[in-house]
Each structure stands twice: as structure tokens, then as C-alpha cells.
Amino acid sequence: MIFDSLNIAASSLQTQQKSINVVSHNIANANTAGYSRQVADIATLTPESVGGLSLGRGVNVTGISRIVDPMINSALSNNGSQMNYWTTQNTGLNSVANVFGSLQNTGLASALDNFFLSWQQLANNPQDSAQQFNVRTKGETLITNLGSMSQQLSAAQSSADGQIDSQIQQANKLIDTIAALSTQIRKQENALSSSAGTANDLRDQRDQAVRSLANLLPVQQISDNNGGLLLQTASGDLLTQDGVARHLARGTAIGGGFAGLVIAQTGQAVNIGQSGSIGGLIDLRDNKLGGYMSQINSLAANLAFSVNQIHASAASATTDTTMTAGQPSNVALALNDPAQSAAFANQIVSGSFKIHVYNATGTATPAGGTAINITAGTTTMADVITSLNAVTGISASMDAGSRLNITAATGSSFALSNDTSNTLAAYEVNSYFTGSSAATLNLSTSIQASPAAIHTGRVDPLTSTISSSDNSAAIAIMQLQNQAVSFDGSLSSSLHNRTTAVSTQYGNDVATSLQQRQYRTAEADSLNAQRQAISGVNTDEELVSMIKFQRAYEASAKIITTTNQMMDSLLGLIR
């Protein structure tokens, strides 16, 4: 029985020592990211029956448990995906604040208002060359504003795209780490006895890597009973299983846009969705910044065509001797053929426009001008040239850039009017603007050369006369500011409202991203506090546990000392 006491005390010494080792490990890793508190699983040894009595045999450490709550860990991963998504959105949107910050005061809205105001001022004094110069200057300012916005938004899109590449590399490193850890966990746990617990530290490292990966993209995980982990994206794309990693890569860019994400090994497209910082960057690049770009491009397109529709049929008392289209055309195709490069060729309908030819004294022949008929789907630019060349006093041809050129004979001049087919506006003949997007918008070459090319009036369709005081075209352009228009497939809206809409959309997006960022940050703080309460190391509590195990260790040592004294006494009796 004395030897039993020694064995029991010895088992206690070993148990208390192992428990102190676990406590020491906890304290050592109190500040290690992702570490989960561990506890020694202590159990009594199976008792033995002696003389009808069940006598204890001591104590043993059966395993070392890792204190975790899988639900909280899962919630932290989901929160990390959402928080990083909205943080990325908010940061990215704030990076283009200067594009929208002065939109209502000194930016685009002001430039648009001043542009239409200059037309009003010109309408009040249609013969004033200074007002013509002012209209050109205000047009240049508006073009500069739109071009600057387009350039900055495009640069922000490229920046976001570059960050996606960097974060894909980070994600692939984490996927490799998770796959390698899964292999190590399976190997280590297979080497342990079935009741000895799990590879706690390796599992902590893997969980931490999974949470880091979830910050980049949303993931789903399924654990097996052998330490393995199946990890896939939220849309079900496999990333790692049985220690095998599959990487993310960039796909092929389509239509001049940005490349999407694919699984490198298979080329299968990956849908990240609205979660994780990569998802945030993709949404920022394509939907937020891309959306603003679409809105300002739509504004530029509708501005250009609506103004050109009026200006193409406008004239001034000083008539023209030459005009060149701003857009090229394929003479063999119908004017409105989809293969034509002119952005607004699809706006051409069956109708006509008139050309009025004047001699040196200003007399028009014929008096009411000549109609050039257009049949949508049939009439080509070659047909238009033929019709124009049939008019006395002018000649028409294609220049080296495949653009229509109309030139008056010596001593003659001409004017255009009443285009019901949209041909002149579509091909930018006698236009104010050229281009169809914020990046390409510019003044026509004739207006760049001279503000005198800005026309304010219209030709009388019956007599071909043009009054020097006629301001009807200038007034019509001025009134465009608040007229609902749509020439690009967008919802019909005024140019003023289009400007307001993009600034309002940006403001709403910033407010939403900030609100969600703050909410997800508060949620993360709460979840981390819960995890800390369950899995975190409280050094004060660990020191209390250490003292407890130390006292038990000292008591066990005392038992061994006492038992040893008893054995000495017994041996003394035998001697």
C-alpha cells in the first residue's frame, strides 16, 4: 500500500507539472494573434479493487483542450469579409472626393450653368463677337471639367485594379499556408493517441489564416474528422482540400474592360460577390467608379448631340465657304448602319436637310434652298455627296480622313437648315461639339479656329434669308439645360438633373459605405470581445491556476516525503 501512495503522488506530480506547462504556454502566448487558451484535461486513473475496496490510483492528463467557440470564429470570418468590403469601398470613394467635392459650387454643375448662361448672353447680343468668344470659353471650361472627371475616375479604376492584383497574391499565399497547415495538422493528430486531443497551435494558426483570407474574400469551410479542411468561396469555388491548394488568377479582359477572377488551374470564373476587400475593389472599380463614369459619359453624350442637333441647322448672317464633318464615314454603308463609327449614327431617321447657296451679293439660288433627302437604312454618304454635287455653287467630297467636306465655289457661300434626319448632327457637320463621351468631348475644329463659327440664328426655309439679329438657335440651345433628353439609351432626363444625379449618387454611396463600415467595426469589436472572453488568455487567471497547481505539486511532494519516511521506519523495524 505504501508503494501505491508513492505511485499516486508521482502521478500527481506529473499531472501538476504538465498543467503548469500548459499555463506557462498560455501566458507565453497571451499576446499572440489568434491564439486560443488551452487547458489540461485532468482525469482520475481507473481505480483498482483491493479487499473489496475500490482504491484510487491517482490522476493523469488525458489531453490538452483548445477553448474555442466555432460559432464566434465563423461570425468573425463573416464580419471580417463585410468590414473589409465596406472599408475598401469607403476608402476608395473618399479617394475621389476631390472629383465630386466641388461639384455643386465651382465644378461641373457650375460649368454647365455658365455654359448655358453664355448662350443666353449671346442670344441677347447675337452680333457681339465678345459674346461668341465667351460661349467658346465657357464650352472649353465645361469640356475641361468633364475631361478631368473622366481622367480622375479612370485613374481611380486603374488603381483599384492594381490593388486587386496585389490582394490576389496575398490570397494565394494564405491558401498555400492553409493547405500546408492542414497537412501538418493531419500528420500530427494521426501521430497522437485518439484521446490525446488535437494539434492546438497548428489549428489556431490555420484559423487565423482563414480569418485573414476571409478579409480578402468570403469563404466557406468544412472540417473533417482527420484534421483536414475543405475551403471554398461563398459561391462554391474550391480553394483547398486535402492539403491541395488552388490559386486565384486574372481572367481575360473583354471588350477593353478589366479582367475578372478565375481559378488558375481550371480557368473557371470566380464570383466574389459583395464581400471581402477584393469584392469591395471589384465593386468599387466596376459599379461605383464605373457607374459615375457612365453617368458623366451619358451627360457628355446627351449634351453634345442635343446641342449639335440645333447648331447643325443654325446659321449666321455671315455664311460659310467650307465645312468638314467631325466624324468619318464608310461611303459604302448606309448612314445609320451599326458598322459606322459615328457614335450617333443610330439616331439618323428618314428625313432631309436643306443647303442654301448664295452668290457674292448674298442672293440665294434657288430661293428656298435645295433639299437633300435621307432614307434611313438606304442612303449612304456617297449618295449624299452625289446629291450635294448636283447643287450649283458647291462641291462635296471625302477628305483624307474619310470625312465629308463641303466647299463653296469661288464667290459663293452656303448655309444649312432644317435637318429632320439628324444626319448633320450625327456626323458633326456644322456642329458645336465633337466627341460622344467625357474623355472625347471637344469643340469642333471650326469653332476652335474661330468663335465666328458659332451660329445663333436660322435660315428662313422659304426665302433663304438670315437675319443678323436672329437669336432663335441660341435661345433653343439655352433652353436645353432643363429639357429632358436621351440619345444614348439612358432614361430621359435634363442635363441639369443628370449633373445633380451623379453628385447625389456619390454622396449616397459615401454615406452608405461609412455607415456600414462603422457598423461592421462595432460588430467586430463585440465579436472580438466575446472571443477574448472565451478563448483569450487572462494572465491573472492563469497565475491563479499556476498557484493552484503549485500547491498541489507541493502537497504531492510532501506525500512522497512522508511515504519515504514511513518506508524508512518500516525498514528500521526489519533491521
Coordinates of C-alpha atoms in Angstrom, one line a residue:
M1 CA 0.0 0.0 0.0
I2 CA 2.9 2.3 0.7
F3 CA 4.1 1.9 -2.9
D4 CA 0.6 2.7 -4.1
S5 CA 0.8 6.0 -2.2
L6 CA 4.1 6.7 -4.0
N7 CA 2.6 5.9 -7.4
I8 CA -0.4 8.1 -6.7
A9 CA 1.8 11.0 -5.5
A10 CA 4.1 10.5 -8.5
S11 CA 1.1 10.7 -10.9
S12 CA 0.0 13.9 -9.2
L13 CA 3.5 15.4 -9.6
Q14 CA 3.5 14.6 -13.3
T15 CA -0.1 15.9 -13.7
Q16 CA 0.6 19.2 -11.9
Q17 CA 3.8 19.7 -13.8
K18 CA 2.0 19.2 -17.2
S19 CA -0.7 21.5 -16.1
I20 CA 1.8 24.2 -15.1
N21 CA 3.4 23.7 -18.5
V22 CA 0.0 24.4 -20.2
V23 CA -0.4 27.5 -18.0
S24 CA 3.1 28.7 -18.9
H25 CA 2.3 28.2 -22.6
N26 CA -0.9 30.3 -22.2
I27 CA 1.0 33.1 -20.5
A28 CA 3.7 33.0 -23.2
N29 CA 1.1 33.4 -25.9
A30 CA -1.1 35.9 -24.2
N31 CA -0.3 38.4 -27.0
T32 CA -0.1 36.0 -29.9
A33 CA -2.6 36.9 -32.6
G34 CA -5.2 34.1 -33.0
Y35 CA -4.0 32.1 -30.0
S36 CA -6.7 30.2 -28.1
R37 CA -6.4 29.4 -24.4
Q38 CA -5.6 25.8 -23.6
V39 CA -6.4 23.7 -20.6
A40 CA -5.1 20.4 -19.4
D41 CA -7.8 17.7 -19.3
I42 CA -7.3 16.0 -15.9
A43 CA -9.0 12.8 -15.0
T44 CA -8.6 10.1 -12.3
L45 CA -7.0 6.9 -13.2
T46 CA -9.1 3.8 -13.2
P47 CA -9.4 2.5 -9.6
E48 CA -8.4 -1.0 -8.6
S49 CA -10.3 -3.4 -6.3
V50 CA -8.4 -4.5 -3.2
G51 CA -10.0 -6.5 -0.5
G52 CA -13.5 -5.5 -1.6
L53 CA -12.5 -1.8 -1.7
S54 CA -12.2 0.4 -4.8
L55 CA -8.9 2.2 -4.3
G56 CA -7.9 5.1 -6.4
R57 CA -4.7 5.0 -8.5
G58 CA -4.1 8.7 -8.9
V59 CA -4.5 11.2 -11.7
N60 CA -3.5 11.7 -15.3
V61 CA -3.6 14.4 -18.1
T62 CA -5.7 12.8 -20.8
G63 CA -5.3 15.6 -23.3
I64 CA -4.9 19.3 -23.8
S65 CA -8.1 21.1 -24.9
R66 CA -8.3 24.3 -27.0
I67 CA -11.0 26.6 -25.8
V68 CA -12.9 27.9 -28.8
D69 CA -16.4 28.7 -29.9
P70 CA -16.8 27.7 -33.6
M71 CA -19.8 29.9 -34.0
I72 CA -17.9 33.0 -32.9
N73 CA -14.9 32.1 -35.1
S74 CA -17.3 31.8 -38.1
A75 CA -19.0 35.1 -37.2
L76 CA -15.6 36.8 -37.1
S77 CA -14.7 35.5 -40.5
N78 CA -18.1 36.7 -41.9
N79 CA -17.7 40.0 -40.2
G80 CA -14.1 40.4 -41.5
S81 CA -15.4 39.9 -45.0
Q82 CA -18.1 42.5 -44.6
M83 CA -16.0 45.0 -42.7
N84 CA -13.2 44.9 -45.2
Y85 CA -15.6 45.2 -48.1
W86 CA -17.1 48.4 -46.8
T87 CA -13.8 49.8 -45.6
T88 CA -12.4 49.3 -49.0
Q89 CA -15.5 50.9 -50.6
N90 CA -15.3 53.9 -48.2
T91 CA -11.6 54.4 -48.6
G92 CA -11.9 54.2 -52.4
L93 CA -14.8 56.6 -52.6
N94 CA -13.0 59.1 -50.4
S95 CA -10.0 58.9 -52.7
V96 CA -12.1 60.6 -55.5
A97 CA -13.8 63.1 -53.2
N98 CA -12.0 66.0 -55.0
V99 CA -13.8 64.9 -58.2
F100 CA -17.2 65.5 -56.5
G101 CA -16.4 67.7 -53.6
S102 CA -16.9 71.0 -55.5
L103 CA -19.4 69.6 -58.0
Q104 CA -22.2 72.0 -57.0
N105 CA -20.1 75.1 -56.5
T106 CA -17.1 75.5 -58.8
G107 CA -17.2 72.2 -60.6
L108 CA -19.3 70.5 -63.2
A109 CA -22.7 72.0 -62.2
S110 CA -21.3 75.5 -62.2
A111 CA -19.6 74.9 -65.5
L112 CA -22.8 73.6 -67.1
D113 CA -24.8 76.6 -65.7
N114 CA -22.2 79.1 -67.0
F115 CA -22.2 77.4 -70.4
F116 CA -26.0 77.8 -70.9
L117 CA -25.8 81.3 -69.3
S118 CA -23.2 82.3 -72.0
W119 CA -25.7 81.2 -74.7
Q120 CA -28.4 83.4 -73.1
Q121 CA -26.0 86.3 -73.1
L122 CA -25.2 85.6 -76.8
A123 CA -28.9 85.5 -77.6
N124 CA -29.3 89.0 -76.1
N125 CA -26.5 90.2 -78.4
P126 CA -26.2 87.8 -81.3
Q127 CA -23.9 90.0 -83.3
D128 CA -21.4 90.6 -80.4
S129 CA -18.1 88.8 -81.1
A130 CA -17.1 89.1 -77.5
Q131 CA -20.2 87.0 -76.5
Q132 CA -19.3 84.5 -79.2
F133 CA -15.8 84.3 -77.6
N134 CA -17.4 83.9 -74.2
V135 CA -19.6 80.9 -75.5
R136 CA -16.4 79.3 -76.7
T137 CA -14.6 79.9 -73.4
K138 CA -17.4 78.5 -71.3
G139 CA -17.6 75.5 -73.6
E140 CA -13.9 74.9 -73.1
T141 CA -14.3 75.1 -69.3
L142 CA -17.2 72.6 -69.4
I143 CA -15.2 70.2 -71.6
T144 CA -12.2 70.6 -69.2
N145 CA -14.4 69.7 -66.2
L146 CA -15.8 66.6 -67.9
G147 CA -12.4 65.5 -69.1
S148 CA -10.8 66.0 -65.7
M149 CA -13.5 64.0 -64.0
S150 CA -13.2 61.2 -66.6
Q151 CA -9.4 61.1 -66.2
Q152 CA -9.5 61.0 -62.4
L153 CA -12.2 58.3 -62.3
S154 CA -10.3 56.3 -64.9
A155 CA -7.1 56.6 -62.8
A156 CA -9.0 55.5 -59.7
Q157 CA -10.4 52.5 -61.5
S158 CA -6.8 51.5 -62.6
S159 CA -5.6 52.0 -59.0
A160 CA -8.3 49.7 -57.7
D161 CA -7.5 47.1 -60.4
G162 CA -3.8 47.2 -59.4
Q163 CA -4.8 46.6 -55.8
I164 CA -6.8 43.6 -56.9
D165 CA -3.7 42.1 -58.4
S166 CA -1.8 42.6 -55.1
Q167 CA -4.5 41.2 -53.0
I168 CA -4.8 38.1 -55.2
Q169 CA -1.2 37.4 -54.5
Q170 CA -1.9 37.8 -50.7
A171 CA -4.9 35.4 -51.0
N172 CA -2.9 32.8 -52.9
K173 CA -0.2 32.9 -50.2
L174 CA -2.8 32.4 -47.5
I175 CA -4.4 29.5 -49.4
D176 CA -1.0 27.8 -49.6
T177 CA -0.5 28.4 -45.9
I178 CA -3.9 26.9 -45.1
A179 CA -3.2 23.9 -47.3
A180 CA 0.2 23.3 -45.7
L181 CA -1.2 23.6 -42.1
S182 CA -3.9 21.2 -42.9
T183 CA -1.3 18.6 -44.0
Q184 CA 0.7 19.2 -40.8
I185 CA -2.4 19.0 -38.6
R186 CA -3.5 15.7 -40.1
K187 CA 0.0 14.3 -39.7
Q188 CA 0.4 15.5 -36.1
E189 CA -3.0 14.4 -35.0
N190 CA -2.6 10.9 -36.6
A191 CA 0.5 10.5 -34.5
L192 CA -1.4 11.3 -31.3
S193 CA -3.5 8.8 -29.5
S194 CA -7.2 9.0 -30.2
S195 CA -7.8 10.6 -26.8
A196 CA -4.8 12.9 -26.7
G197 CA -6.5 15.9 -28.2
T198 CA -5.7 18.0 -31.3
A199 CA -2.8 19.9 -32.8
N200 CA -4.0 23.0 -31.0
D201 CA -1.3 25.5 -32.0
L202 CA -1.5 24.5 -35.7
R203 CA -5.3 24.8 -35.6
D204 CA -5.0 28.3 -34.2
Q205 CA -2.6 29.2 -37.0
R206 CA -5.0 27.8 -39.6
D207 CA -8.0 29.5 -38.1
Q208 CA -6.1 32.8 -38.1
A209 CA -5.1 32.3 -41.8
V210 CA -8.7 31.5 -42.7
R211 CA -9.8 34.7 -41.0
S212 CA -7.1 36.7 -42.9
L213 CA -8.3 35.1 -46.1
A214 CA -11.9 36.0 -45.3
N215 CA -10.8 39.6 -45.0
L216 CA -9.9 39.4 -48.7
L217 CA -12.8 37.3 -50.0
P218 CA -15.8 35.5 -48.5
V219 CA -15.1 31.8 -47.7
Q220 CA -16.9 28.7 -46.5
Q221 CA -15.1 26.0 -44.6
I222 CA -16.0 22.4 -43.8
S223 CA -13.8 20.4 -41.4
D224 CA -13.4 16.6 -41.5
N225 CA -12.6 14.2 -38.6
N226 CA -9.0 13.8 -39.7
G227 CA -7.8 17.4 -39.3
G228 CA -8.4 18.3 -42.9
L229 CA -10.3 21.4 -44.2
L230 CA -12.3 22.0 -47.3
L231 CA -12.2 25.7 -48.1
Q232 CA -14.3 27.3 -50.9
T233 CA -15.5 30.7 -51.9
A234 CA -19.0 31.8 -50.9
S235 CA -20.2 30.9 -54.4
G236 CA -18.7 27.3 -54.1
D237 CA -15.4 27.6 -55.9
L238 CA -12.9 25.1 -54.3
L239 CA -9.8 26.7 -52.9
T240 CA -8.2 23.9 -50.9
Q241 CA -8.9 20.4 -49.9
D242 CA -6.7 17.5 -48.5
G243 CA -3.7 19.8 -48.5
V244 CA -4.0 20.7 -52.2
A245 CA -4.3 24.5 -53.0
R246 CA -6.0 26.1 -55.9
H247 CA -5.0 29.7 -56.8
L248 CA -6.9 32.7 -57.9
A249 CA -5.8 34.5 -61.1
R250 CA -6.9 37.2 -63.5
G251 CA -9.0 36.2 -66.5
T252 CA -9.1 37.7 -70.0
A253 CA -10.3 41.3 -70.3
I254 CA -13.3 41.5 -72.5
G255 CA -14.2 44.5 -74.7
G256 CA -11.4 46.7 -73.4
G257 CA -12.7 46.4 -69.9
F258 CA -11.0 45.0 -66.8
A259 CA -10.2 41.3 -66.3
G260 CA -12.3 39.2 -63.9
L261 CA -11.2 36.5 -61.5
V262 CA -10.7 32.8 -62.3
I263 CA -9.3 29.6 -60.7
A264 CA -5.8 29.4 -62.1
Q265 CA -5.8 25.7 -62.5
T266 CA -9.1 25.5 -64.4
G267 CA -9.8 28.9 -65.8
Q268 CA -13.3 28.8 -64.2
A269 CA -14.7 32.2 -63.5
V270 CA -15.0 33.1 -59.8
N271 CA -17.8 35.3 -58.5
I272 CA -16.6 37.0 -55.3
G273 CA -19.8 38.8 -54.6
Q274 CA -20.2 41.8 -52.3
S275 CA -17.8 40.8 -49.6
G276 CA -14.1 40.9 -48.7
S277 CA -11.7 43.6 -49.8
I278 CA -11.3 42.0 -53.2
G279 CA -15.0 42.1 -53.7
G280 CA -15.0 45.7 -52.5
L281 CA -12.4 46.7 -55.0
I282 CA -14.2 44.9 -57.8
D283 CA -17.5 46.6 -56.9
L284 CA -15.7 50.0 -56.5
R285 CA -14.0 49.6 -59.9
D286 CA -16.9 48.3 -61.9
N287 CA -20.1 49.6 -60.3
K288 CA -19.3 52.7 -58.2
L289 CA -16.5 54.4 -60.2
G290 CA -17.7 52.7 -63.4
G291 CA -21.2 53.9 -62.6
Y292 CA -20.1 57.5 -62.2
M293 CA -18.1 57.3 -65.4
S294 CA -21.2 56.0 -67.2
Q295 CA -23.2 58.9 -65.8
I296 CA -20.8 61.6 -66.9
N297 CA -20.3 59.9 -70.2
S298 CA -24.1 59.9 -70.6
L299 CA -24.2 63.6 -69.7
A300 CA -21.5 64.4 -72.3
A301 CA -23.2 62.4 -75.0
N302 CA -26.6 63.9 -74.5
L303 CA -25.1 67.4 -74.2
A304 CA -23.1 67.0 -77.4
F305 CA -25.9 65.6 -79.5
S306 CA -28.7 67.9 -78.3
V307 CA -26.5 71.0 -78.8
N308 CA -25.3 69.7 -82.2
Q309 CA -28.9 68.9 -83.3
I310 CA -29.7 72.6 -83.1
H311 CA -26.3 74.1 -84.2
A312 CA -26.1 71.8 -87.2
S313 CA -29.2 73.6 -88.7
A314 CA -28.2 77.0 -87.4
A315 CA -26.6 79.9 -89.4
S316 CA -25.4 83.4 -89.1
A317 CA -25.6 86.4 -91.4
T318 CA -22.0 85.7 -92.4
T319 CA -22.4 82.4 -94.3
D320 CA -19.8 79.6 -94.7
T321 CA -17.5 78.8 -97.5
T322 CA -16.4 75.4 -96.3
M323 CA -17.4 72.7 -93.7
T324 CA -15.9 69.4 -92.8
A325 CA -17.6 66.7 -90.8
G326 CA -16.2 65.8 -87.4
Q327 CA -16.9 62.1 -87.8
P328 CA -15.7 59.8 -90.6
S329 CA -18.0 57.5 -92.5
N330 CA -17.9 54.4 -94.7
V331 CA -19.3 55.7 -98.0
A332 CA -20.5 52.2 -99.0
L333 CA -22.7 51.7 -95.9
A334 CA -26.0 53.2 -95.0
L335 CA -25.6 56.3 -92.9
N336 CA -27.2 54.7 -89.9
D337 CA -25.6 51.3 -90.3
P338 CA -24.3 49.9 -86.9
A339 CA -20.9 49.4 -88.5
Q340 CA -20.5 53.1 -88.9
S341 CA -18.0 54.5 -86.4
A342 CA -20.1 57.7 -85.7
A343 CA -21.5 57.2 -82.2
F344 CA -24.8 58.8 -83.0
A345 CA -25.4 57.2 -86.4
N346 CA -28.2 55.2 -84.8
Q347 CA -30.1 58.5 -84.4
I348 CA -30.5 59.0 -88.1
V349 CA -34.0 58.7 -89.4
S350 CA -35.7 59.2 -92.8
G351 CA -35.9 62.9 -93.5
S352 CA -33.9 65.7 -95.1
F353 CA -31.8 68.7 -94.7
K354 CA -31.5 71.9 -96.8
I355 CA -28.5 73.6 -98.3
H356 CA -28.8 77.2 -99.3
V357 CA -26.2 78.6 -101.7
Y358 CA -25.5 82.3 -102.0
N359 CA -23.7 84.3 -104.7
A360 CA -21.4 87.2 -104.0
T361 CA -24.3 89.6 -103.4
G362 CA -26.0 87.3 -100.9
T363 CA -28.7 86.1 -103.3
A364 CA -29.8 82.5 -102.8
T365 CA -30.4 80.2 -105.8
P366 CA -32.9 78.6 -105.6
A367 CA -34.7 80.9 -103.2
G368 CA -35.8 78.2 -100.8
G369 CA -32.6 76.2 -101.0
T370 CA -32.2 72.5 -102.0
A371 CA -33.4 69.6 -100.0
I372 CA -31.0 66.6 -99.6
N373 CA -33.2 63.6 -98.9
I374 CA -32.2 60.8 -96.5
T375 CA -33.7 57.4 -96.3
A376 CA -32.7 55.5 -93.1
G377 CA -31.1 52.1 -93.9
T378 CA -30.6 53.0 -97.5
T379 CA -28.9 56.4 -98.1
T380 CA -25.1 56.3 -98.0
M381 CA -22.6 59.1 -97.7
A382 CA -21.8 58.5 -101.3
D383 CA -25.5 59.3 -102.1
V384 CA -25.3 62.5 -100.0
I385 CA -22.1 63.6 -101.9
T386 CA -23.9 62.9 -105.2
S387 CA -26.9 64.9 -104.2
L388 CA -24.7 67.8 -102.9
N389 CA -22.6 67.9 -106.1
A390 CA -25.9 68.3 -108.1
V391 CA -26.3 71.7 -106.3
T392 CA -24.9 74.6 -108.3
G393 CA -22.2 76.6 -106.4
I394 CA -20.8 73.9 -104.1
S395 CA -18.8 70.7 -104.3
A396 CA -18.7 67.8 -101.9
S397 CA -16.1 65.1 -101.4
M398 CA -14.5 62.9 -98.8
D399 CA -11.2 64.2 -97.3
A400 CA -8.2 62.1 -96.4
G401 CA -9.8 61.2 -93.0
S402 CA -13.0 59.8 -94.7
R403 CA -15.0 62.8 -93.6
L404 CA -17.5 64.7 -95.6
N405 CA -16.2 68.1 -96.9
I406 CA -18.5 70.7 -98.5
T407 CA -16.8 73.7 -100.3
A408 CA -18.4 76.6 -102.0
A409 CA -17.3 77.8 -105.4
T410 CA -15.3 81.0 -105.7
G411 CA -17.6 83.9 -104.9
S412 CA -20.2 81.7 -103.3
S413 CA -21.1 80.7 -99.8
F414 CA -23.7 78.4 -98.2
A415 CA -25.7 77.6 -95.1
L416 CA -27.5 74.5 -93.8
S417 CA -31.0 74.3 -92.3
N418 CA -33.9 72.2 -91.2
D419 CA -32.2 68.8 -90.7
T420 CA -35.1 66.4 -89.8
S421 CA -32.9 63.3 -90.4
N422 CA -30.2 64.0 -87.7
T423 CA -27.6 63.3 -90.4
L424 CA -25.7 66.6 -89.8
A425 CA -25.6 66.2 -86.0
A426 CA -24.7 62.5 -86.2
Y427 CA -21.7 63.2 -88.4
E428 CA -20.9 66.6 -86.7
V429 CA -21.4 68.8 -89.8
N430 CA -21.7 72.5 -88.7
S431 CA -21.5 71.2 -85.1
Y432 CA -20.6 73.0 -81.9
F433 CA -19.2 69.8 -80.2
T434 CA -17.2 66.8 -81.4
G435 CA -17.0 63.6 -79.5
S436 CA -19.5 61.5 -77.5
S437 CA -18.0 60.9 -74.1
A438 CA -16.5 62.9 -71.3
A439 CA -13.0 61.8 -72.4
T440 CA -13.5 62.6 -76.1
L441 CA -15.7 65.7 -75.9
N442 CA -14.2 68.8 -77.6
L443 CA -15.1 71.9 -79.6
S444 CA -15.5 71.4 -83.3
T445 CA -12.3 72.3 -85.2
S446 CA -14.1 75.3 -86.9
I447 CA -15.1 76.8 -83.5
Q448 CA -11.6 76.1 -82.1
A449 CA -10.3 78.1 -85.1
S450 CA -12.7 81.0 -84.8
P451 CA -15.6 81.9 -82.4
A452 CA -17.3 83.3 -85.5
A453 CA -18.3 79.8 -86.4
I454 CA -20.8 79.8 -83.6
H455 CA -24.2 80.4 -85.1
T456 CA -27.1 82.0 -83.4
G457 CA -29.9 82.1 -85.9
R458 CA -31.7 80.1 -88.6
V459 CA -32.2 80.3 -92.3
D460 CA -35.7 81.2 -93.5
P461 CA -36.9 78.0 -95.2
L462 CA -38.8 79.9 -97.9
T463 CA -36.5 82.8 -98.8
S464 CA -33.1 81.5 -97.6
T465 CA -32.6 84.9 -95.8
I466 CA -30.8 85.1 -92.5
S467 CA -31.4 88.0 -90.1
S468 CA -28.3 89.3 -88.4
S469 CA -30.4 89.8 -85.2
D470 CA -31.9 86.2 -85.3
N471 CA -31.2 84.5 -82.0
S472 CA -33.6 81.6 -82.3
A473 CA -30.8 78.9 -82.4
A474 CA -29.1 80.5 -79.4
I475 CA -32.3 80.5 -77.4
A476 CA -33.1 76.9 -78.3
I477 CA -29.6 75.8 -77.1
M478 CA -30.0 77.9 -73.9
Q479 CA -33.4 76.1 -73.2
L480 CA -31.7 72.6 -73.4
Q481 CA -30.5 72.9 -69.8
N482 CA -33.8 71.9 -68.4
Q483 CA -35.3 69.8 -71.2
A484 CA -35.4 66.0 -70.8
V485 CA -33.3 64.3 -73.5
S486 CA -31.9 60.9 -74.1
F487 CA -29.9 59.9 -77.2
D488 CA -27.8 57.1 -75.6
G489 CA -30.4 54.7 -74.3
S490 CA -30.4 56.2 -70.8
L491 CA -33.5 57.3 -69.0
S492 CA -34.7 60.7 -70.4
S493 CA -33.6 63.5 -68.1
S494 CA -32.5 67.1 -68.3
L495 CA -28.8 68.0 -68.5
H496 CA -29.1 69.8 -65.2
N497 CA -30.7 66.8 -63.5
R498 CA -28.0 64.5 -64.9
T499 CA -25.4 66.6 -63.2
T500 CA -27.3 66.6 -59.9
A501 CA -27.9 62.8 -60.1
V502 CA -24.2 61.9 -60.3
S503 CA -23.3 64.1 -57.3
T504 CA -26.3 62.7 -55.3
Q505 CA -25.4 59.1 -56.1
Y506 CA -21.8 59.7 -55.0
G507 CA -23.0 61.3 -51.7
N508 CA -25.4 58.4 -51.0
D509 CA -22.7 55.9 -51.8
V510 CA -20.2 57.5 -49.4
A511 CA -22.8 57.8 -46.6
T512 CA -23.8 54.1 -47.0
S513 CA -20.2 52.9 -47.0
L514 CA -19.3 54.9 -44.0
Q515 CA -22.4 53.8 -42.1
Q516 CA -21.7 50.1 -42.9
R517 CA -18.0 50.5 -42.1
Q518 CA -18.9 51.9 -38.7
Y519 CA -21.5 49.2 -38.0
R520 CA -19.2 46.4 -39.0
T521 CA -16.3 47.8 -37.0
A522 CA -18.6 48.0 -33.9
E523 CA -19.7 44.4 -34.6
A524 CA -16.1 43.3 -34.9
D525 CA -15.3 44.9 -31.5
S526 CA -18.2 43.0 -29.9
L527 CA -17.2 39.7 -31.5
N528 CA -13.5 40.1 -30.6
A529 CA -14.6 40.8 -27.0
Q530 CA -16.7 37.6 -27.0
R531 CA -13.8 35.6 -28.4
Q532 CA -11.4 37.1 -25.9
A533 CA -13.8 36.2 -23.0
I534 CA -13.9 32.6 -24.2
S535 CA -10.6 31.9 -25.9
G536 CA -8.4 34.7 -24.8
V537 CA -5.7 34.4 -22.1
N538 CA -6.3 36.3 -18.8
T539 CA -2.9 36.3 -17.2
D540 CA -4.3 37.0 -13.7
E541 CA -6.5 33.9 -14.0
E542 CA -3.5 31.9 -15.3
L543 CA -1.4 32.9 -12.4
V544 CA -4.1 31.8 -10.0
S545 CA -4.2 28.5 -11.8
M546 CA -0.5 28.2 -11.6
I547 CA -0.5 28.8 -7.8
K548 CA -3.3 26.1 -7.5
F549 CA -1.2 23.6 -9.4
Q550 CA 1.9 24.7 -7.5
R551 CA 0.2 24.0 -4.2
A552 CA -1.0 20.6 -5.4
Y553 CA 2.6 19.9 -6.6
E554 CA 4.0 20.8 -3.2
A555 CA 1.4 18.6 -1.4
S556 CA 2.2 15.7 -3.7
A557 CA 5.9 16.1 -3.0
K558 CA 5.0 16.2 0.7
I559 CA 3.2 12.9 0.3
I560 CA 6.3 11.4 -1.3
T561 CA 8.4 12.7 1.6
T562 CA 6.0 11.3 4.2
T563 CA 5.8 8.0 2.4
N564 CA 9.6 7.8 2.2
Q565 CA 9.8 8.4 6.0
M566 CA 7.2 5.6 6.5
M567 CA 9.3 3.3 4.4
D568 CA 12.4 4.2 6.4
S569 CA 10.6 3.5 9.6
L570 CA 9.4 0.1 8.3
L571 CA 12.9 -0.8 7.1
G572 CA 14.2 0.2 10.6
L573 CA 11.9 -2.3 12.2
I574 CA 13.1 -5.0 9.9
R575 CA 16.7 -4.4 10.8

